Coordinates of C-alpha atoms in Angstrom, one line a residue:
M1 CA -37.2 20.8 69.7
D2 CA -33.9 22.1 70.9
N3 CA -32.8 18.5 70.9
E4 CA -33.8 17.9 67.3
Q5 CA -32.0 21.0 66.1
E6 CA -28.9 20.0 67.9
N7 CA -29.1 16.5 66.4
K8 CA -29.5 18.0 62.9
E9 CA -26.5 20.3 63.4
Q10 CA -24.5 17.4 64.7
E11 CA -25.4 15.3 61.5
R12 CA -24.5 18.2 59.2
K13 CA -21.1 18.6 60.9
E14 CA -20.5 14.8 60.5
Q15 CA -21.5 14.8 56.8
A16 CA -19.5 17.9 55.9
P17 CA -16.2 17.0 54.2
V18 CA -13.2 17.2 56.4
D19 CA -10.4 19.3 54.9
E20 CA -7.2 17.4 55.1
P21 CA -4.1 19.5 55.6
K22 CA -2.2 19.7 52.4
Q23 CA 1.4 18.7 52.6
D24 CA 4.1 20.9 51.1
Q25 CA 1.9 23.1 49.0
D26 CA 4.9 25.1 47.9
V27 CA 6.8 22.1 46.6
Q28 CA 5.8 21.4 43.0
E29 CA 6.4 18.1 41.2
P30 CA 9.0 18.6 38.4
K31 CA 7.5 18.5 35.0
G32 CA 9.7 17.3 32.0
K33 CA 13.3 16.6 32.1
T34 CA 15.5 17.7 35.0
F35 CA 19.1 18.7 34.4
T36 CA 22.1 18.3 36.6
K37 CA 24.2 21.3 37.6
D38 CA 26.9 20.3 35.1
E39 CA 24.4 20.1 32.2
V40 CA 23.0 23.5 33.0
E41 CA 26.4 25.0 33.2
Q42 CA 27.4 23.4 29.9
M43 CA 24.2 24.7 28.2
I44 CA 24.9 28.2 29.6
S45 CA 28.5 28.2 28.5
D46 CA 27.5 26.9 25.0
R47 CA 25.0 29.7 24.7
I48 CA 27.5 32.3 25.8
K49 CA 30.0 31.0 23.3
R50 CA 27.5 31.2 20.4
E51 CA 26.5 34.7 21.4
R52 CA 30.2 35.8 21.6
E53 CA 30.9 34.3 18.2
K54 CA 27.9 36.1 16.7
A55 CA 28.9 39.4 18.3
E56 CA 32.5 39.0 17.0
A57 CA 31.1 38.3 13.5
D58 CA 29.0 41.4 13.7
K59 CA 32.0 43.5 15.0
A60 CA 34.1 42.2 12.1
E61 CA 31.3 43.1 9.6
A62 CA 31.0 46.6 11.2
K63 CA 34.8 47.1 11.0
R64 CA 34.8 46.0 7.4
L65 CA 32.0 48.4 6.6
A66 CA 33.7 51.3 8.5
K67 CA 36.9 50.9 6.4
M68 CA 35.0 51.1 3.2
N69 CA 34.1 54.2 1.4
A70 CA 30.6 54.8 0.0
D71 CA 31.4 53.1 -3.4
Q72 CA 32.9 50.1 -1.7
K73 CA 30.0 49.8 0.6
K74 CA 27.6 49.8 -2.4
D75 CA 29.7 47.2 -4.1
Y76 CA 29.8 45.0 -1.0
E77 CA 26.1 45.2 -0.5
I78 CA 25.5 44.4 -4.2
D79 CA 27.8 41.4 -4.0
K80 CA 26.0 40.3 -0.8
Q81 CA 22.5 40.6 -2.5
T82 CA 23.8 38.9 -5.6
K83 CA 24.9 35.9 -3.6
R84 CA 21.5 35.7 -1.9
A85 CA 19.7 36.0 -5.3
E86 CA 21.9 33.2 -6.7
E87 CA 21.1 31.0 -3.8
A88 CA 17.4 31.6 -4.2
E89 CA 17.6 30.9 -7.9
Q90 CA 19.3 27.6 -7.2
K91 CA 16.7 26.6 -4.7
L92 CA 14.0 27.5 -7.1
A93 CA 15.7 25.5 -9.9
R94 CA 15.9 22.5 -7.5
Y95 CA 12.3 22.8 -6.7
E96 CA 11.3 23.0 -10.4
M97 CA 13.6 20.0 -11.2
Q98 CA 11.8 18.0 -8.5
G99 CA 8.6 18.5 -10.3
Q100 CA 10.1 17.5 -13.7
A101 CA 11.8 14.5 -12.1
R102 CA 8.6 13.4 -10.5
K103 CA 6.8 13.5 -13.8
M104 CA 9.6 11.4 -15.4
F105 CA 9.3 8.8 -12.7
E106 CA 5.5 8.7 -13.1
E107 CA 5.7 8.3 -16.9
S108 CA 8.1 5.3 -16.4
G109 CA 5.9 3.8 -13.7
V110 CA 8.4 4.1 -10.9
N111 CA 6.9 5.3 -7.6
V112 CA 9.3 7.6 -5.6
N113 CA 9.0 9.6 -2.4
D114 CA 10.7 12.9 -1.5
D115 CA 13.8 11.2 -0.1
D116 CA 14.3 9.3 -3.4
L117 CA 13.9 12.6 -5.3
S118 CA 16.5 14.3 -3.1
L119 CA 19.0 11.7 -4.3
V120 CA 18.7 12.5 -8.0
V121 CA 17.6 16.2 -8.2
T122 CA 20.2 18.9 -8.8
S123 CA 19.8 22.5 -9.9
E124 CA 21.0 21.5 -13.4
A125 CA 18.5 19.9 -15.8
E126 CA 21.0 17.6 -17.6
T127 CA 22.4 16.2 -14.4
T128 CA 19.0 15.7 -12.9
Q129 CA 17.8 13.9 -16.1
D130 CA 20.8 11.6 -16.1
N131 CA 20.3 10.8 -12.5
V132 CA 16.6 10.1 -13.0
N133 CA 17.4 7.8 -16.0
K134 CA 19.9 5.9 -14.0
L135 CA 17.4 5.3 -11.2
I136 CA 14.7 4.3 -13.6
A137 CA 17.1 1.8 -15.2
F138 CA 18.0 0.5 -11.8
A139 CA 14.3 0.0 -10.9
K140 CA 13.7 -1.8 -14.2
R141 CA 16.7 -4.2 -13.5
I142 CA 15.3 -4.9 -10.1
R143 CA 11.9 -5.7 -11.6
E144 CA 13.4 -8.0 -14.2
D145 CA 15.4 -9.8 -11.6
V146 CA 12.4 -10.3 -9.4
K147 CA 10.3 -11.4 -12.3
D148 CA 12.9 -13.9 -13.4
E149 CA 13.2 -15.2 -9.9
M150 CA 9.5 -15.6 -9.7
L151 CA 9.3 -17.4 -13.0
T152 CA 12.1 -19.7 -12.2
G153 CA 10.4 -22.7 -10.7
K154 CA 11.0 -26.3 -9.8
T155 CA 9.8 -29.3 -11.6
P156 CA 6.1 -29.7 -11.0
K157 CA 5.0 -32.4 -8.6
T158 CA 2.3 -34.9 -9.3
N159 CA 0.6 -36.3 -6.2
G160 CA 3.5 -35.0 -4.1
N161 CA 6.1 -36.8 -6.2
V162 CA 8.5 -35.1 -8.7
A163 CA 7.3 -35.7 -12.2
K164 CA 9.6 -38.1 -14.1
N165 CA 10.7 -37.8 -17.6
I166 CA 10.6 -41.3 -19.0
T167 CA 11.4 -42.1 -22.6
Q168 CA 9.6 -44.8 -24.6
S169 CA 12.5 -47.2 -24.4
Q170 CA 12.6 -46.8 -20.6
F171 CA 8.8 -47.4 -20.5
D172 CA 9.2 -50.6 -22.6
L173 CA 11.7 -52.0 -20.1
M174 CA 9.5 -51.3 -17.1
S175 CA 7.8 -54.1 -15.2
S176 CA 4.0 -54.2 -14.9
K177 CA 4.3 -53.0 -11.3
Q178 CA 6.4 -50.0 -12.3
K179 CA 4.0 -49.2 -15.2
A180 CA 1.1 -49.3 -12.7
E181 CA 2.9 -46.9 -10.3
L182 CA 3.6 -44.6 -13.3
Y183 CA -0.1 -44.7 -14.1
Q184 CA -0.9 -43.7 -10.5
E185 CA 1.8 -41.0 -10.3
N186 CA 1.5 -39.4 -13.7
P187 CA -1.6 -40.6 -15.8
D188 CA -0.9 -38.0 -18.6
L189 CA 2.7 -39.4 -19.2
F190 CA 1.4 -42.9 -19.0
K191 CA -1.3 -42.2 -21.7
K192 CA 1.4 -40.5 -23.8
L193 CA 3.7 -43.5 -23.6
T194 CA 1.0 -46.1 -24.2
G195 CA -0.5 -44.3 -27.1
G196 CA -3.8 -43.4 -25.2
I197 CA -4.7 -46.8 -23.8

């Protein structure tokens, strides 16, 4: 029995997975883009420059406020808020004009996307309407040009040959062979010239 137990233990050891030593577990594969030393230095210097400019602007604002008395500070803050309110009103007006412009385009049957709208919409209603009307007129001209081009055709072919316009006098001067060819190529014209024969 000891032999059997030793054999079973031997089989278990052989079947157990062997742990392979892992190579360089501390080294990780880089994920994403890698940067050169110069690129990193440039990014850092750009960031520092932006932060310095912001700090200088804040200092200048603080100095300006420090020089002002209470009334001037109130006036300055009111002016600042007024400018923000005007900007917000202009944005709102543009947004409302986009809705109006979109309706005008839909009524005229012109499909537009947001990029097209950005070309014509302003914060002023009159200017926006003029721009929309110009774009609608342009779209109509394009449609007409395409329609005319599609309607412009070539002389219809009969049996692969170009249909001929033959007068009665030309028909009378034709030989029998030519008349037979005309009958083969254009039976309607032949009937017209012969009087339905």
